[in-house]
Amino acid sequence: MTPVKPVAADRLPALLRQMPKAELHIHIEGSLEPELIFALARRNGVQIPYASVDELRSAYAFTNLQSFLDIYYAGASVLITEQDFYDMARAYLVKAAQDNVVHTELFFDPQTHTARGVRMETVINGLHRACVDAQAELGVSASLILCFLRHLSEEDAFASLEQALPFRDLILGIGLDSGEVGNPPEKFARVFARCRELGFHLVAHAGEEGPPAYVWTALDVLKVERIDHGVQSSKDALLMQRLARDRIALTVCPLSNLKLCVFPDLASHNLRQLLDAGLAATVNSDDPAYFGGYMNENFTQTFAAGPLNAQHAYTLARNSFEASFIDDAAKRRHIDRLDATFEAFQ
Ligand code: HPA
Ligand code: ZN
């Protein structure tokens, strides 16, 4: 790893904000701010069980993943038209650009929408158009990762895949999200095997609340290229060795882990431990509208809480490009710009 010159603690937040970075773990439905939820509810005549933006925001007190998912799926119910999906993704991509996110791979949950009668093409066309415009107007490259909801059946995932196949050129990869405990990766062995044959990149949430065993099966059964979250891996020394040896990236989401009570506070978060063990950890926002911050908030709050320095900042940003699914030339370009930012930083 390129050696980085020391940076004074009071200058570190500026460097964290300025450095170019990729975001690899963002659920686009989790970027829906309460204001936009209310605006879309009004536009579409959808009832939501909250009287005001403030009342909705005050419901964001979560005790675990499921307590969040219940509100997250309710929030997504206001999304009806292609323009709604465009507006949601556009709002996120504008914030990403402000945070110097230069590349992002967006998760979306089509089953949440198709179950309500919204067509797959409505979802994908709206999101895709926002990605195209982001490249041209914001200088942010963005692509889509379709996630299966693991609390539903594998048969349901196969049906969703079938509906998405006419748009396969607009989809970079396949992921697995929603309630983890009791829904291990191997429940989706056959559908991931099919997605692999079809040439999609593969990722899965594992080891967020679930045990290290789920990370093992995400790797060995689903054959994923990255692990989303993966923080529980530190409980299994052999798994840590495997992740380091194979340079399997973990898309860690510190503010999410804090808000869903995976760690009691950011000072107790194991990001530093993962980096010290040689793992390709990255920092991401997960569901920024619900967890109190976008990329730069995740970086600055995490660094403020723990023993992390400019070298860690560089490693995390560099890992984000190396773990992304862009081609080698684009990786090189982004890493050259990252190097130049660190070089020029005073
Ligand atoms: N975990 C699982 N499913 C999700 C998450 C998460 O953090 N966010 C949105 N869907
Ligand atoms: Zn997630």
Short mmCIF file of C-alpha atoms and ligand atoms in Angstrom, two decimals:
data_model
loop_
_atom_site.label_atom_id
_atom_site.label_comp_id
_atom_site.label_asym_id
_atom_site.label_seq_id
_atom_site.Cartn_x
_atom_site.Cartn_y
_atom_site.Cartn_z
CA MET A 1 0.00 0.00 0.00
CA THR A 2 1.30 3.47 -0.89
CA PRO A 3 2.79 5.16 2.22
CA VAL A 4 0.86 8.26 3.24
CA LYS A 5 2.35 11.31 4.96
CA PRO A 6 0.96 12.02 8.46
CA VAL A 7 -2.01 14.38 8.73
CA ALA A 8 -2.88 16.34 11.89
CA ALA A 9 -6.01 15.05 13.64
CA ASP A 10 -7.85 18.35 13.10
CA ARG A 11 -7.20 18.16 9.31
CA LEU A 12 -8.32 14.56 8.96
CA PRO A 13 -12.05 15.34 8.48
CA ALA A 14 -11.20 17.63 5.52
CA LEU A 15 -9.11 14.89 3.93
CA LEU A 16 -11.87 12.30 4.48
CA ARG A 17 -14.39 14.59 2.76
CA GLN A 18 -12.09 15.54 -0.11
CA MET A 19 -10.75 12.14 -1.03
CA PRO A 20 -12.43 10.46 -4.02
CA LYS A 21 -14.19 7.25 -3.01
CA ALA A 22 -16.58 4.56 -4.23
CA GLU A 23 -19.75 3.55 -2.42
CA LEU A 24 -20.50 -0.17 -2.78
CA HIS A 25 -23.23 -0.70 -0.17
CA ILE A 26 -26.20 1.63 -0.51
CA HIS A 27 -29.82 0.48 -0.73
CA ILE A 28 -31.41 3.10 -2.93
CA GLU A 29 -34.73 2.71 -1.08
CA GLY A 30 -32.76 3.51 2.09
CA SER A 31 -31.86 6.92 0.68
CA LEU A 32 -35.52 8.06 0.72
CA GLU A 33 -35.56 11.03 3.07
CA PRO A 34 -38.75 11.66 5.09
CA GLU A 35 -39.40 14.86 3.10
CA LEU A 36 -39.35 12.91 -0.18
CA ILE A 37 -41.52 10.13 1.33
CA PHE A 38 -44.16 12.76 2.18
CA ALA A 39 -43.86 14.51 -1.20
CA LEU A 40 -44.27 11.21 -3.09
CA ALA A 41 -47.15 10.09 -0.82
CA ARG A 42 -48.95 13.33 -1.69
CA ARG A 43 -48.11 13.08 -5.41
CA ASN A 44 -49.40 9.49 -5.60
CA GLY A 45 -52.28 9.65 -3.11
CA VAL A 46 -50.66 6.97 -0.92
CA GLN A 47 -51.57 6.88 2.80
CA ILE A 48 -48.68 6.56 5.26
CA PRO A 49 -49.24 5.96 8.98
CA TYR A 50 -47.35 9.10 10.11
CA ALA A 51 -48.79 12.60 10.47
CA SER A 52 -45.65 14.58 9.65
CA VAL A 53 -42.01 14.46 8.59
CA ASP A 54 -41.03 14.96 12.23
CA GLU A 55 -43.26 12.14 13.44
CA LEU A 56 -41.80 9.80 10.82
CA ARG A 57 -38.24 10.80 11.68
CA SER A 58 -38.88 10.26 15.39
CA ALA A 59 -39.91 6.64 14.59
CA TYR A 60 -36.30 6.02 13.49
CA ALA A 61 -35.25 4.49 16.82
CA PHE A 62 -34.23 0.96 15.99
CA THR A 63 -33.28 -1.94 18.23
CA ASN A 64 -32.18 -4.41 15.55
CA LEU A 65 -32.33 -5.06 11.78
CA GLN A 66 -35.99 -6.18 11.74
CA SER A 67 -37.21 -3.09 13.61
CA PHE A 68 -35.63 -1.01 10.83
CA LEU A 69 -36.86 -3.19 7.94
CA ASP A 70 -40.51 -2.76 9.05
CA ILE A 71 -40.25 1.04 8.64
CA TYR A 72 -38.03 0.84 5.55
CA TYR A 73 -40.57 -1.28 3.62
CA ALA A 74 -43.40 1.06 4.73
CA GLY A 75 -41.39 4.06 3.43
CA ALA A 76 -40.84 2.38 0.05
CA SER A 77 -44.62 2.00 -0.45
CA VAL A 78 -44.84 5.60 -1.78
CA LEU A 79 -42.80 4.67 -4.89
CA ILE A 80 -45.19 4.10 -7.80
CA THR A 81 -44.04 5.71 -11.08
CA GLU A 82 -40.80 5.63 -13.07
CA GLN A 83 -40.32 9.31 -12.15
CA ASP A 84 -40.51 8.40 -8.43
CA PHE A 85 -37.63 5.95 -8.81
CA TYR A 86 -35.72 8.52 -10.85
CA ASP A 87 -36.26 11.26 -8.25
CA MET A 88 -35.15 8.99 -5.38
CA ALA A 89 -31.95 7.91 -7.14
CA ARG A 90 -31.21 11.43 -8.38
CA ALA A 91 -31.44 12.83 -4.84
CA TYR A 92 -28.95 10.20 -3.63
CA LEU A 93 -26.55 10.74 -6.53
CA VAL A 94 -26.47 14.51 -5.93
CA LYS A 95 -25.53 13.83 -2.28
CA ALA A 96 -22.95 11.26 -3.39
CA ALA A 97 -21.31 13.80 -5.71
CA GLN A 98 -21.17 16.33 -2.84
CA ASP A 99 -19.32 13.70 -0.77
CA ASN A 100 -16.79 13.08 -3.57
CA VAL A 101 -18.22 9.64 -4.28
CA VAL A 102 -17.08 9.18 -7.89
CA HIS A 103 -18.45 5.66 -8.40
CA THR A 104 -21.32 3.76 -6.81
CA GLU A 105 -23.04 0.39 -7.18
CA LEU A 106 -26.65 0.78 -6.04
CA PHE A 107 -28.72 -1.99 -4.48
CA PHE A 108 -32.41 -2.09 -5.25
CA ASP A 109 -35.16 -4.41 -3.97
CA PRO A 110 -37.58 -5.07 -6.85
CA GLN A 111 -39.71 -7.56 -4.90
CA THR A 112 -40.72 -4.75 -2.51
CA HIS A 113 -42.28 -2.98 -5.50
CA THR A 114 -43.52 -5.78 -7.77
CA ALA A 115 -45.45 -7.27 -4.80
CA ARG A 116 -47.45 -3.99 -4.77
CA GLY A 117 -48.20 -4.14 -8.49
CA VAL A 118 -45.36 -1.86 -9.67
CA ARG A 119 -43.81 -3.29 -12.82
CA MET A 120 -40.14 -4.36 -12.95
CA GLU A 121 -39.57 -2.10 -15.98
CA THR A 122 -40.91 0.93 -14.05
CA VAL A 123 -38.35 0.33 -11.28
CA ILE A 124 -35.37 -0.42 -13.51
CA ASN A 125 -36.02 2.27 -16.12
CA GLY A 126 -36.35 5.01 -13.49
CA LEU A 127 -33.19 3.96 -11.64
CA HIS A 128 -31.21 3.42 -14.83
CA ARG A 129 -32.11 6.85 -16.23
CA ALA A 130 -30.85 8.45 -13.00
CA CYS A 131 -27.57 6.51 -13.36
CA VAL A 132 -27.11 7.67 -16.95
CA ASP A 133 -27.79 11.32 -16.04
CA ALA A 134 -25.43 11.11 -13.04
CA GLN A 135 -22.52 10.25 -15.30
CA ALA A 136 -23.27 13.10 -17.69
CA GLU A 137 -24.31 15.79 -15.21
CA LEU A 138 -22.57 14.94 -11.91
CA GLY A 139 -19.48 13.02 -13.05
CA VAL A 140 -20.51 10.03 -10.93
CA SER A 141 -20.55 6.56 -12.48
CA ALA A 142 -23.39 4.44 -11.12
CA SER A 143 -24.71 0.97 -11.82
CA LEU A 144 -27.38 -1.32 -10.38
CA ILE A 145 -27.27 -4.47 -8.24
CA LEU A 146 -30.60 -6.30 -7.95
CA CYS A 147 -31.13 -7.79 -4.49
CA PHE A 148 -33.32 -10.74 -3.60
CA LEU A 149 -35.23 -10.46 -0.32
CA ARG A 150 -34.04 -13.37 1.81
CA HIS A 151 -37.17 -13.50 4.00
CA LEU A 152 -39.06 -14.60 0.86
CA SER A 153 -38.67 -17.98 -0.87
CA GLU A 154 -36.09 -18.99 -3.45
CA GLU A 155 -38.99 -19.55 -5.85
CA ASP A 156 -39.93 -15.89 -5.42
CA ALA A 157 -36.31 -14.90 -6.18
CA PHE A 158 -36.41 -17.00 -9.37
CA ALA A 159 -39.60 -15.20 -10.42
CA SER A 160 -37.96 -11.82 -9.82
CA LEU A 161 -34.91 -12.88 -11.84
CA GLU A 162 -37.18 -13.93 -14.70
CA GLN A 163 -38.89 -10.51 -14.69
CA ALA A 164 -35.52 -8.75 -14.69
CA LEU A 165 -33.91 -10.72 -17.53
CA PRO A 166 -35.25 -8.48 -20.33
CA PHE A 167 -33.19 -5.71 -18.63
CA ARG A 168 -30.10 -7.75 -17.93
CA ASP A 169 -27.81 -5.29 -19.74
CA LEU A 170 -28.87 -2.64 -17.20
CA ILE A 171 -27.96 -4.83 -14.20
CA LEU A 172 -24.39 -5.29 -13.02
CA GLY A 173 -24.92 -7.84 -10.31
CA ILE A 174 -27.12 -9.71 -7.87
CA GLY A 175 -27.25 -9.32 -4.08
CA LEU A 176 -29.09 -10.74 -1.09
CA ASP A 177 -30.61 -8.59 1.67
CA SER A 178 -33.43 -8.24 4.27
CA GLY A 179 -33.75 -10.22 7.54
CA GLU A 180 -30.63 -12.31 7.91
CA VAL A 181 -31.00 -14.58 10.95
CA GLY A 182 -32.92 -17.74 9.98
CA ASN A 183 -32.44 -17.04 6.25
CA PRO A 184 -28.92 -18.36 5.52
CA PRO A 185 -27.26 -17.85 2.13
CA GLU A 186 -27.66 -21.54 1.20
CA LYS A 187 -31.45 -21.00 1.00
CA PHE A 188 -30.61 -19.26 -2.33
CA ALA A 189 -28.02 -21.73 -3.67
CA ARG A 190 -29.88 -22.60 -6.88
CA VAL A 191 -30.87 -19.08 -7.89
CA PHE A 192 -27.34 -17.75 -7.26
CA ALA A 193 -25.93 -20.62 -9.34
CA ARG A 194 -28.24 -19.53 -12.17
CA CYS A 195 -27.21 -15.88 -11.81
CA ARG A 196 -23.58 -16.97 -11.94
CA GLU A 197 -24.19 -18.89 -15.19
CA LEU A 198 -25.83 -15.75 -16.57
CA GLY A 199 -22.62 -13.80 -15.89
CA PHE A 200 -23.80 -11.44 -13.13
CA HIS A 201 -21.45 -10.25 -10.42
CA LEU A 202 -22.52 -11.72 -7.07
CA VAL A 203 -22.60 -10.22 -3.57
CA ALA A 204 -24.57 -11.02 -0.40
CA HIS A 205 -25.26 -9.54 3.01
CA ALA A 206 -23.70 -11.91 5.55
CA GLY A 207 -22.40 -11.53 9.08
CA GLU A 208 -24.33 -8.34 9.83
CA GLU A 209 -26.34 -9.93 12.66
CA GLY A 210 -25.91 -13.52 11.46
CA PRO A 211 -23.04 -15.84 12.47
CA PRO A 212 -19.68 -16.36 10.70
CA ALA A 213 -21.17 -19.61 9.29
CA TYR A 214 -23.31 -17.42 6.98
CA VAL A 215 -20.19 -15.70 5.63
CA TRP A 216 -18.64 -19.10 4.91
CA THR A 217 -21.71 -20.27 2.97
CA ALA A 218 -22.02 -16.96 1.11
CA LEU A 219 -18.45 -17.60 -0.11
CA ASP A 220 -18.51 -21.37 -0.61
CA VAL A 221 -22.13 -22.01 -1.66
CA LEU A 222 -23.21 -18.75 -3.33
CA LYS A 223 -19.66 -17.97 -4.52
CA VAL A 224 -20.02 -14.23 -3.95
CA GLU A 225 -17.21 -11.80 -4.79
CA ARG A 226 -17.87 -9.39 -1.89
CA ILE A 227 -19.50 -9.70 1.53
CA ASP A 228 -21.89 -6.94 2.56
CA HIS A 229 -21.29 -6.04 6.23
CA GLY A 230 -19.35 -9.16 7.34
CA VAL A 231 -18.44 -7.60 10.70
CA GLN A 232 -19.28 -10.80 12.60
CA SER A 233 -16.35 -12.48 10.77
CA SER A 234 -13.99 -11.30 13.52
CA LYS A 235 -15.47 -14.03 15.75
CA ASP A 236 -13.86 -16.72 13.53
CA ALA A 237 -10.06 -16.62 13.15
CA LEU A 238 -10.04 -19.10 10.25
CA LEU A 239 -12.63 -17.05 8.37
CA MET A 240 -10.54 -13.89 8.90
CA GLN A 241 -7.57 -15.70 7.33
CA ARG A 242 -9.69 -16.81 4.38
CA LEU A 243 -11.06 -13.28 3.77
CA ALA A 244 -7.55 -11.78 3.94
CA ARG A 245 -5.98 -14.46 1.75
CA ASP A 246 -8.59 -14.16 -1.00
CA ARG A 247 -8.87 -10.35 -0.74
CA ILE A 248 -12.65 -10.66 -0.31
CA ALA A 249 -13.91 -7.13 0.30
CA LEU A 250 -16.26 -6.36 3.20
CA THR A 251 -18.62 -3.44 2.61
CA VAL A 252 -18.77 -2.22 6.21
CA CYS A 253 -21.45 0.33 7.25
CA PRO A 254 -20.47 1.90 10.59
CA LEU A 255 -23.48 4.19 11.19
CA SER A 256 -25.85 1.37 10.20
CA ASN A 257 -24.15 -0.95 12.70
CA LEU A 258 -24.49 1.74 15.35
CA LYS A 259 -28.17 2.48 14.66
CA LEU A 260 -29.13 -1.22 14.49
CA CYS A 261 -27.25 -1.94 17.75
CA VAL A 262 -24.69 -4.30 16.19
CA PHE A 263 -22.08 -2.36 18.22
CA PRO A 264 -22.93 -0.25 21.29
CA ASP A 265 -20.91 2.74 20.03
CA LEU A 266 -18.51 3.62 17.20
CA ALA A 267 -15.51 3.38 19.53
CA SER A 268 -16.31 -0.36 19.91
CA HIS A 269 -16.65 -0.92 16.15
CA ASN A 270 -14.22 -3.50 14.74
CA LEU A 271 -13.29 -1.67 11.49
CA ARG A 272 -9.73 -1.11 12.71
CA GLN A 273 -9.42 -4.77 13.69
CA LEU A 274 -10.56 -5.85 10.21
CA LEU A 275 -8.02 -3.54 8.54
CA ASP A 276 -5.21 -4.63 10.87
CA ALA A 277 -5.94 -8.27 9.98
CA GLY A 278 -5.34 -7.40 6.32
CA LEU A 279 -8.96 -7.53 5.18
CA ALA A 280 -10.15 -5.38 2.27
CA ALA A 281 -12.69 -3.41 4.32
CA THR A 282 -14.55 -0.43 2.86
CA VAL A 283 -16.83 2.22 4.43
CA ASN A 284 -20.39 2.69 3.16
CA SER A 285 -23.71 4.25 4.22
CA ASP A 286 -26.20 1.33 3.77
CA ASP A 287 -29.47 3.29 4.30
CA PRO A 288 -28.31 6.88 4.80
CA ALA A 289 -31.75 8.47 5.21
CA TYR A 290 -32.46 6.15 8.15
CA PHE A 291 -29.06 5.84 9.83
CA GLY A 292 -28.03 9.47 10.21
CA GLY A 293 -25.57 10.08 7.44
CA TYR A 294 -24.22 9.67 3.95
CA MET A 295 -20.65 8.65 3.07
CA ASN A 296 -18.72 11.54 4.56
CA GLU A 297 -20.65 11.33 7.85
CA ASN A 298 -19.77 7.63 8.04
CA PHE A 299 -16.11 8.43 7.50
CA THR A 300 -15.84 11.45 9.80
CA GLN A 301 -17.83 9.97 12.70
CA THR A 302 -15.96 6.67 12.52
CA PHE A 303 -12.56 8.36 12.47
CA ALA A 304 -13.58 10.75 15.28
CA ALA A 305 -14.46 7.75 17.47
CA GLY A 306 -11.50 5.50 16.90
CA PRO A 307 -7.78 5.15 16.42
CA LEU A 308 -7.72 5.65 12.65
CA ASN A 309 -5.31 7.86 10.71
CA ALA A 310 -4.58 9.13 7.19
CA GLN A 311 -3.06 5.79 6.18
CA HIS A 312 -6.34 4.06 7.09
CA ALA A 313 -8.28 6.70 5.14
CA TYR A 314 -6.17 6.01 2.06
CA THR A 315 -6.51 2.24 2.46
CA LEU A 316 -10.30 2.45 2.81
CA ALA A 317 -10.69 4.66 -0.28
CA ARG A 318 -8.30 2.53 -2.30
CA ASN A 319 -10.09 -0.65 -1.20
CA SER A 320 -13.38 0.86 -2.40
CA PHE A 321 -12.03 1.20 -5.95
CA GLU A 322 -10.25 -2.14 -5.98
CA ALA A 323 -13.37 -3.95 -4.71
CA SER A 324 -15.66 -2.26 -7.24
CA PHE A 325 -16.81 -3.95 -10.44
CA ILE A 326 -15.38 -1.28 -12.79
CA ASP A 327 -12.70 -2.25 -15.30
CA ASP A 328 -8.98 -2.09 -14.51
CA ALA A 329 -8.39 1.10 -16.50
CA ALA A 330 -11.13 2.93 -14.57
CA LYS A 331 -9.73 1.59 -11.27
CA ARG A 332 -6.29 2.91 -12.22
CA ARG A 333 -7.72 6.35 -13.10
CA HIS A 334 -9.55 6.62 -9.78
CA ILE A 335 -6.55 5.43 -7.76
CA ASP A 336 -4.28 7.92 -9.56
CA ARG A 337 -6.69 10.71 -8.57
CA LEU A 338 -6.77 9.39 -5.01
CA ASP A 339 -2.97 9.42 -4.90
CA ALA A 340 -2.92 12.98 -6.26
CA THR A 341 -5.42 14.12 -3.60
CA PHE A 342 -3.25 12.73 -0.79
CA GLU A 343 -0.11 14.14 -2.40
CA ALA A 344 -1.55 17.66 -2.64
CA PHE A 345 -3.27 17.68 0.76
CA GLN A 346 -1.87 20.25 3.23
N1 HPA B 1 -29.40 -5.44 5.98
C1 HPA B 1 -30.24 -6.23 5.36
N2 HPA B 1 -31.17 -5.79 4.52
C2 HPA B 1 -31.23 -4.48 4.28
C3 HPA B 1 -30.38 -3.62 4.91
C4 HPA B 1 -29.41 -4.12 5.80
O1 HPA B 1 -28.59 -3.41 6.42
N3 HPA B 1 -30.72 -2.38 4.46
C5 HPA B 1 -31.72 -2.52 3.58
N4 HPA B 1 -32.05 -3.80 3.47
ZN ZN B 2 -27.31 -3.33 3.47
#
